[in-house]
Tab-separated table of C-alpha atoms in Angstrom:
chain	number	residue	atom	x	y	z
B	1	UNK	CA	113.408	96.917	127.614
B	2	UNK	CA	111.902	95.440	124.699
B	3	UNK	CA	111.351	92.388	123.492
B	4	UNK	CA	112.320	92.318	119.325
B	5	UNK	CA	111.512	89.968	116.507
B	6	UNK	CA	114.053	89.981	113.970
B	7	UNK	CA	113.176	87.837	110.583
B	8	UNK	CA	116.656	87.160	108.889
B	9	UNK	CA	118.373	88.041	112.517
B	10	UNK	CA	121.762	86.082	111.491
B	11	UNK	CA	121.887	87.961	107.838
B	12	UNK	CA	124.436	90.653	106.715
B	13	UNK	CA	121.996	93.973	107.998
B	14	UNK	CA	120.101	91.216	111.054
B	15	UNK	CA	123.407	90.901	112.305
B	16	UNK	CA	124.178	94.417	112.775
B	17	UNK	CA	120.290	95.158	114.249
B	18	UNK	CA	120.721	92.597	116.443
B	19	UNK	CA	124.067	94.139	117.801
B	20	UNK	CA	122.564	97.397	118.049
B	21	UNK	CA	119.240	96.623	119.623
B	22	UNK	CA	121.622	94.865	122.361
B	23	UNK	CA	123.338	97.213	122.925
B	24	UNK	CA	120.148	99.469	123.743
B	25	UNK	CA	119.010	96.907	126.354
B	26	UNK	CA	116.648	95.124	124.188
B	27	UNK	CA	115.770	91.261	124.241
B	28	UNK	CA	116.258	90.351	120.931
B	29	UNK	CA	114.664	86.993	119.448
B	30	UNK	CA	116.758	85.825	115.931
B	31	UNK	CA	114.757	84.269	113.832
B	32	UNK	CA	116.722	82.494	110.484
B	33	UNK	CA	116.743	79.487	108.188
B	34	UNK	CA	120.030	80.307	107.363
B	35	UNK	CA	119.602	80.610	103.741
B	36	UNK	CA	121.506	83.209	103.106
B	37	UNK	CA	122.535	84.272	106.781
B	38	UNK	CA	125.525	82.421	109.217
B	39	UNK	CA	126.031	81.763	112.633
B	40	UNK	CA	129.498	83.778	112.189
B	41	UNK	CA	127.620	86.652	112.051
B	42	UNK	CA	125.949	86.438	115.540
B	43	UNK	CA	128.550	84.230	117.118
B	44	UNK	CA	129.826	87.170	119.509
B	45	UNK	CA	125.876	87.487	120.225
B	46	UNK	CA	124.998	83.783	121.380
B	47	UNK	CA	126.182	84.016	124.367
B	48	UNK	CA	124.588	87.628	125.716
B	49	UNK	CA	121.980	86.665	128.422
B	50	UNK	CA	119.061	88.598	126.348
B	51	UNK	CA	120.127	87.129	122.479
B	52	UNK	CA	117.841	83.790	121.728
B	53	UNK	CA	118.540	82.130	118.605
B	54	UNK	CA	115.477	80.296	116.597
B	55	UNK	CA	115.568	78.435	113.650
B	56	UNK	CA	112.906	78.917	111.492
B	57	UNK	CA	111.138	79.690	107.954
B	58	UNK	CA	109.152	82.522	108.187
B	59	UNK	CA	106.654	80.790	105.346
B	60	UNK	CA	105.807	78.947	108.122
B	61	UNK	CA	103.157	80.614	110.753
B	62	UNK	CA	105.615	81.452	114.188
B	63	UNK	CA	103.847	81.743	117.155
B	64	UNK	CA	105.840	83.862	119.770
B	65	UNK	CA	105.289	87.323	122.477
B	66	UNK	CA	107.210	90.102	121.109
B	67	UNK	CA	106.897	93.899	121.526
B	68	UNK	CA	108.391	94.422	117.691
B	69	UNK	CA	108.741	92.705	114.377
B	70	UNK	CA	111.429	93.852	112.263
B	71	UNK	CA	110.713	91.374	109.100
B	72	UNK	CA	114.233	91.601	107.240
B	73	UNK	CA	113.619	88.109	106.005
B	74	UNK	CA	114.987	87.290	102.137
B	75	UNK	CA	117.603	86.681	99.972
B	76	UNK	CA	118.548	90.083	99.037
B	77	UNK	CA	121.854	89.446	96.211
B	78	UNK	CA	120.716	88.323	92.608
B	79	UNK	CA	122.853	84.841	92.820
B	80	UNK	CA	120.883	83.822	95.909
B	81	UNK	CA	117.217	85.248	95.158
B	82	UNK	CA	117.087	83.840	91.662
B	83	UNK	CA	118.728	80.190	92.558
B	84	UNK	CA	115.087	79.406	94.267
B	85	UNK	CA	113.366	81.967	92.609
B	86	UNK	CA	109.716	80.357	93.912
B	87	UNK	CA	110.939	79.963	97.490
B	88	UNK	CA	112.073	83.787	97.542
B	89	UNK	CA	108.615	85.098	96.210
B	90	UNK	CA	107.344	83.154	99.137
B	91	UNK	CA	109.441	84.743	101.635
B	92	UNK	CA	108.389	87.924	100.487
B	93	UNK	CA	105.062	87.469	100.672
B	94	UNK	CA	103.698	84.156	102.486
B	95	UNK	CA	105.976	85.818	105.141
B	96	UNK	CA	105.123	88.961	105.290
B	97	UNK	CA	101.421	87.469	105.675
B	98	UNK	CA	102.637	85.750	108.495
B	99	UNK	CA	104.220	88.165	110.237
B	100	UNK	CA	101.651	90.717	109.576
B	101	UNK	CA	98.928	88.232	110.993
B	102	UNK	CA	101.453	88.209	114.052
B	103	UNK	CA	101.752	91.774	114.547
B	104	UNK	CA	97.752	91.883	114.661
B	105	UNK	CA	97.428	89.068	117.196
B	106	UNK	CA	100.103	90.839	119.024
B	107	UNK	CA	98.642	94.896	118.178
B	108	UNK	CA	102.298	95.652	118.008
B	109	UNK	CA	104.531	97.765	115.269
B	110	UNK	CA	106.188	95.448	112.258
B	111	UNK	CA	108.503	97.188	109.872
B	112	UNK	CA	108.639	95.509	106.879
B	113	UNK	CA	112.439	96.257	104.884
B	114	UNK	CA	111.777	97.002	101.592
B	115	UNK	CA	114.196	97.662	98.768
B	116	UNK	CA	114.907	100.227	96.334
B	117	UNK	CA	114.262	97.131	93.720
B	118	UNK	CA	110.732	98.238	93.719
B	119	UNK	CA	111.830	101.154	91.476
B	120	UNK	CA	113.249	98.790	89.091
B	121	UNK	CA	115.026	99.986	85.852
B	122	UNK	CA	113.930	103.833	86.715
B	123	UNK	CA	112.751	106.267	84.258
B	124	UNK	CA	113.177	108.888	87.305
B	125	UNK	CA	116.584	109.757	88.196
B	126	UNK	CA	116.889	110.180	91.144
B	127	UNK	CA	114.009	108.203	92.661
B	128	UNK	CA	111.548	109.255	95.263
B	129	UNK	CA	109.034	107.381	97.035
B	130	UNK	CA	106.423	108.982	95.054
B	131	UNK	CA	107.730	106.492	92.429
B	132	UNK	CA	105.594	103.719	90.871
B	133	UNK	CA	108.693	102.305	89.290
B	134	UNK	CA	109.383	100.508	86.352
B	135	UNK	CA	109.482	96.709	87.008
B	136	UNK	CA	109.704	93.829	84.410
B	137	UNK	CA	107.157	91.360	86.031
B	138	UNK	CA	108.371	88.207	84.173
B	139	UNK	CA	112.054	88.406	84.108
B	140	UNK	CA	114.443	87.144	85.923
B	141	UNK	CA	115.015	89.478	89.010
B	142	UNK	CA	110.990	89.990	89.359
B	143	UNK	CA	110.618	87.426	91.916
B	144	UNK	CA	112.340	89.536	94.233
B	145	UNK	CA	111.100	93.272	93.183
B	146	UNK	CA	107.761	91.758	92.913
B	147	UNK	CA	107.956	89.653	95.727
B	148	UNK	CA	108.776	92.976	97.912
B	149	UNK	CA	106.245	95.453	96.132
B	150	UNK	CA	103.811	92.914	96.978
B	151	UNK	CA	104.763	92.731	100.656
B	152	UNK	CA	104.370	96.468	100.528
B	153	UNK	CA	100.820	96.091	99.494
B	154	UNK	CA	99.889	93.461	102.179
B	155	UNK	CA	101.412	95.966	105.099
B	156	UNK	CA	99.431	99.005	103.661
B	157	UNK	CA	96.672	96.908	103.367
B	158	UNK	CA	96.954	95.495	106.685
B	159	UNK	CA	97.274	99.002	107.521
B	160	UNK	CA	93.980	100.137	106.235
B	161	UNK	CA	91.895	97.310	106.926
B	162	UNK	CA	93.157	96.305	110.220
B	163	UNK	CA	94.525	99.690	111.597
B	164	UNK	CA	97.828	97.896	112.440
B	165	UNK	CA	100.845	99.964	113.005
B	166	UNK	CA	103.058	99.501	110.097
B	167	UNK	CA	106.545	101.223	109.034
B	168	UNK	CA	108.549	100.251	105.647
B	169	UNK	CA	111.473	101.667	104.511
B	170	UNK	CA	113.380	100.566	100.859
B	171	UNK	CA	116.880	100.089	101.449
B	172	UNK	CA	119.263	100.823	98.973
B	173	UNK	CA	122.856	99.480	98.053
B	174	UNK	CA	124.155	98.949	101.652
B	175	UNK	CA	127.519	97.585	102.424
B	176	UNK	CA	130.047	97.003	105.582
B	177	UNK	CA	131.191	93.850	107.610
B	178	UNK	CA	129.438	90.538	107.872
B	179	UNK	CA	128.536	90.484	103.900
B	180	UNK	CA	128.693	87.364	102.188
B	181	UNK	CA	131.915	87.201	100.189
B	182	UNK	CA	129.812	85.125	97.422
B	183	UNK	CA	126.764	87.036	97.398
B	184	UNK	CA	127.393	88.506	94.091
B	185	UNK	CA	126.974	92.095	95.630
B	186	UNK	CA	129.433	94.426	93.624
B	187	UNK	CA	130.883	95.512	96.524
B	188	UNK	CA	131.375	91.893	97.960
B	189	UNK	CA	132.739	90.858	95.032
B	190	UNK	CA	134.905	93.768	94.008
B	191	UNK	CA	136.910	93.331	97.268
B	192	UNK	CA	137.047	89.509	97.426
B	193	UNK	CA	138.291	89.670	93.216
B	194	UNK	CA	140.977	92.190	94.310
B	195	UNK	CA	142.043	90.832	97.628
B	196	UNK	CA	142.837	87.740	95.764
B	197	UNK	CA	144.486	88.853	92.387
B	198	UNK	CA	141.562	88.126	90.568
B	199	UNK	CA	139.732	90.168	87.343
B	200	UNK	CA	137.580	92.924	88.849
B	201	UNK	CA	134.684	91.927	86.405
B	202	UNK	CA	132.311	94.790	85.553
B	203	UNK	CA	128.911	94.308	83.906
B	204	UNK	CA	128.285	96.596	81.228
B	205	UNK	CA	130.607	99.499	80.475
B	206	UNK	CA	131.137	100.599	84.335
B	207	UNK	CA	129.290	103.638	83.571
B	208	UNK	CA	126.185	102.420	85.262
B	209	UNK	CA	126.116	103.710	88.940
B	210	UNK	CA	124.649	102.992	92.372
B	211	UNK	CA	124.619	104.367	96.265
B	212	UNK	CA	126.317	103.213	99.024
B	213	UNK	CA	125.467	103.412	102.354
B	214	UNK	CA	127.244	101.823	105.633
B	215	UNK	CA	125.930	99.553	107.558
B	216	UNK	CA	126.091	101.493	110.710
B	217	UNK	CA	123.936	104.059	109.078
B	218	UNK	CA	121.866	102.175	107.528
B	219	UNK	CA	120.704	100.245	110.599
B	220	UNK	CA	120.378	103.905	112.825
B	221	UNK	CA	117.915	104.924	109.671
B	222	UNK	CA	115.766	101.599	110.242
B	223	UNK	CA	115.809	102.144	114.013
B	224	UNK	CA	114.734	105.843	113.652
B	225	UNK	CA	112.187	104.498	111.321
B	226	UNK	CA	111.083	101.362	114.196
B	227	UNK	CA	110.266	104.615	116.803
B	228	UNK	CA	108.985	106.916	114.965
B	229	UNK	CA	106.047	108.719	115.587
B	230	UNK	CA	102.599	105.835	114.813
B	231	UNK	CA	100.873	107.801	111.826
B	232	UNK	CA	104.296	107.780	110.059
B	233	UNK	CA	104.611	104.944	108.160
B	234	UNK	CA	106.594	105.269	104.903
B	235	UNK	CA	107.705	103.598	102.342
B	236	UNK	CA	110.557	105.809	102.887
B	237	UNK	CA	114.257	105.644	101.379
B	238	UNK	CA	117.107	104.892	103.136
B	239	UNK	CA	120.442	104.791	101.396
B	240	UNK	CA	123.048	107.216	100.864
B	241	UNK	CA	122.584	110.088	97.989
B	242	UNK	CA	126.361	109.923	96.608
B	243	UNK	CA	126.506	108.417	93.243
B	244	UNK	CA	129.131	106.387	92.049
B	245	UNK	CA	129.779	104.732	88.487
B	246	UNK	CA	131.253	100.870	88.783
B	247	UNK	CA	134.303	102.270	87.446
B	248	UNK	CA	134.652	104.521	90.411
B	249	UNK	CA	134.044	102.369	92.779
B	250	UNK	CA	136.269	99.514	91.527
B	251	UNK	CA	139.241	101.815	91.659
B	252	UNK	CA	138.943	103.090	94.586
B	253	UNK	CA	139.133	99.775	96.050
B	254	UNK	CA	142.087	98.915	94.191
B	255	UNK	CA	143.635	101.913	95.627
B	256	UNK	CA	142.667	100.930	99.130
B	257	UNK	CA	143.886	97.466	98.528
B	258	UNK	CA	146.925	98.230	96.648
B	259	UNK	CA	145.944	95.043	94.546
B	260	UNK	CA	147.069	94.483	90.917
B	261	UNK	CA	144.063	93.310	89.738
B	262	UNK	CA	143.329	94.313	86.305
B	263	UNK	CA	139.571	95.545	85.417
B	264	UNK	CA	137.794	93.560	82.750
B	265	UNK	CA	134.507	93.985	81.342
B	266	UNK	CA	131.162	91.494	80.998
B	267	UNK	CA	127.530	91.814	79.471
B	268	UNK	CA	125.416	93.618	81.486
B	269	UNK	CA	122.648	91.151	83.098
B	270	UNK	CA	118.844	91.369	81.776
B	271	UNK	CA	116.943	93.971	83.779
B	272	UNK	CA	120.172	95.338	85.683
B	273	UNK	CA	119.357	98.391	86.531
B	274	UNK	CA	121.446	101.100	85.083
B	275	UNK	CA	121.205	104.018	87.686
B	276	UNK	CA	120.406	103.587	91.420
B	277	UNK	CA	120.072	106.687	93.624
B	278	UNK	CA	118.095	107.548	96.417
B	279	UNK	CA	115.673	111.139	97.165
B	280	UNK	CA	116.485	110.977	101.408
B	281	UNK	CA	114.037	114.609	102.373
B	282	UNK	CA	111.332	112.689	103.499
B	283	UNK	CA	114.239	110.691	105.793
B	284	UNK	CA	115.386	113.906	106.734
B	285	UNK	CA	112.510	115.627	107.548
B	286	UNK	CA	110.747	112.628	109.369
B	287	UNK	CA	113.621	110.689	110.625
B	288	UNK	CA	116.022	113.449	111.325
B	289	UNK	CA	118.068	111.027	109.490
B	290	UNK	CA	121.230	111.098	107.224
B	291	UNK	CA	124.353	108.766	106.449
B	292	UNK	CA	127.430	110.259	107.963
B	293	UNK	CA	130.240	107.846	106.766
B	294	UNK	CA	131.918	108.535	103.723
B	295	UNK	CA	132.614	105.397	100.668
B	296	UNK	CA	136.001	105.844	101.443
B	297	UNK	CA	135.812	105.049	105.051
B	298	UNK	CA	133.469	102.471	104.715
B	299	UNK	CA	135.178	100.420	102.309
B	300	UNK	CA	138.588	100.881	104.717
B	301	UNK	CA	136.858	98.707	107.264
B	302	UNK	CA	134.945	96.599	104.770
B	303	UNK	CA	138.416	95.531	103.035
B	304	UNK	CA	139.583	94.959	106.898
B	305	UNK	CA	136.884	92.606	107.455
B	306	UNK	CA	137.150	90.646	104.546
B	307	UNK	CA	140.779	90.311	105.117
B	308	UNK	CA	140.178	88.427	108.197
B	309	UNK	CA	137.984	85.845	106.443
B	310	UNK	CA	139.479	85.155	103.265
């Protein structure tokens, strides 16, 4: 048994690390401001004898015993990142110095969860972690691709200088139960907009694409990642390597949902990136990693869950 730090415990992907680090026999401390996470998503958790539940902003020092810091701390979905866009460049990296300075008091693994936002707008299709990226630094999604590229640079540099045990992965599109129906994901929002009758709305000409991955396997790539041998320690990608335009993804939801929504088209936000798709070898090779469940699937029991809420 272990005893786990989880930064953004009650979000969308803390929620489902929490569950599955449980379910291991961990002792899991939660750690959220709830910003952007909910006590609906841990709510079957509370009550499990090794679950603790603490309130907190990881901009502020925390001063705890744990055996492993998984720092998933930060708005992740452009309508909540650029609302405070100062506070969420702080997260990123005031935090990450925080937790970091933890893990060294401690001399215990942190893995800090990246995003494939690093990469930007990418000249490289499709993108591996030997990417530098291509990253407006003054517009308006930079606090949060800069905020994470930055944390990347304090754990490799608390890596080098301090010999501290570090693992980052960059997450890309993930989606499942326990998302936000007003986070402004695409696949949030595609569901909720054709659940309800509503416009599918697609920025740009639906032509630009991205890469799901589940939840599930998501979370099993970012465990793999936790326990993985100590001079491993990424940036690695984990996401799922089918492509899909907007286009295609909106109608297959409206084919799961049977909705009559009809599809209508909006300007495509500054700096939106128009192609989003991950290189997963060095996953597969280090990890023995790869997503198993199919869009299809995925969305059947994301629409299921969403049904239950709305």
């Amino acid at each position: 048994m272990k005893r786990i730090l989880i930064t953004g415990g009650a979000g969308f992907l803390g929620s489902h690390l929490s569950k599955r680090l449980l379910e291991e026999g961990n002792e899991i401390l939660c750690v959220d401001n709830f910003y952007t996470g909910s006590r609906k998503n841990i709510y079957e958790l509370l009550d499990h004898k090794n679950f603790e539940l603490l309130r907190h902003d990881i901009t502020h020092p925390l001063f705890v015993e744990v055996d492993q810091i998984y720092n998933l701390a930060c708005p992740a979905s452009p309508i909540h990142y650029q609302f405070d866009p100062v506070q969420t460049t702080k997260t990123s990296v005031v935090g990450a110095i925080n937790m970091l300075g933890l893990a060294k008091r401690l001399k215990i693994p942190i893995l800090q969860a990246s995003t494939s936002e690093v990469y930007g707008d990418p000249q490289i299709h499709p993108q591996p972690e030997t990417y530098w990226g291509n990253v407006n630094t003054i517009g308006p999604r930079a606090c949060y691709d800069e905020g994470k590229r930055c944390a990347e640079t304090l754990f490799f540099d608390y890596y080098r200088q301090h010999n501290l045990e570090i693992k980052v992965i960059r997450i890309f599109n993930t989606y499942g139960p326990n998302m936000n129906p007003q986070d402004g994901r695409v696949v949030s929002n595609f569901i909720v907009q054709a659940l309800k009758g509503e416009d599918i709305t697609i920025y740009g000409d639906g032509n630009q694409t991205r890469s799901f991955c589940y939840a599930s396997d998501l979370i099993d790539g970012m465990v793999r990642m936790m326990n993985s041998p100590k001079e491993f320690t990424g940036p690695v990608n984990i996401g799922n390597p089918n492509e899909f335009t907007m286009l295609e993804l909106a109608n297959l939801i409206l084919e799961i949902t049977e909705s009559k929504s009809k599809i209508v088209f909006q300007e495509l936000p500054q700096d939106d990136p128009l192609q989003r798709q991950p290189v997963i070898d060095l996953a597969q090779n280090k990890l023995n990693w790869k997503p198993n469940i199919e869009l299809e699937a995925g969305l059947i029991e994301t629409i299921k869950y969403f049904k239950n809420i709305i």
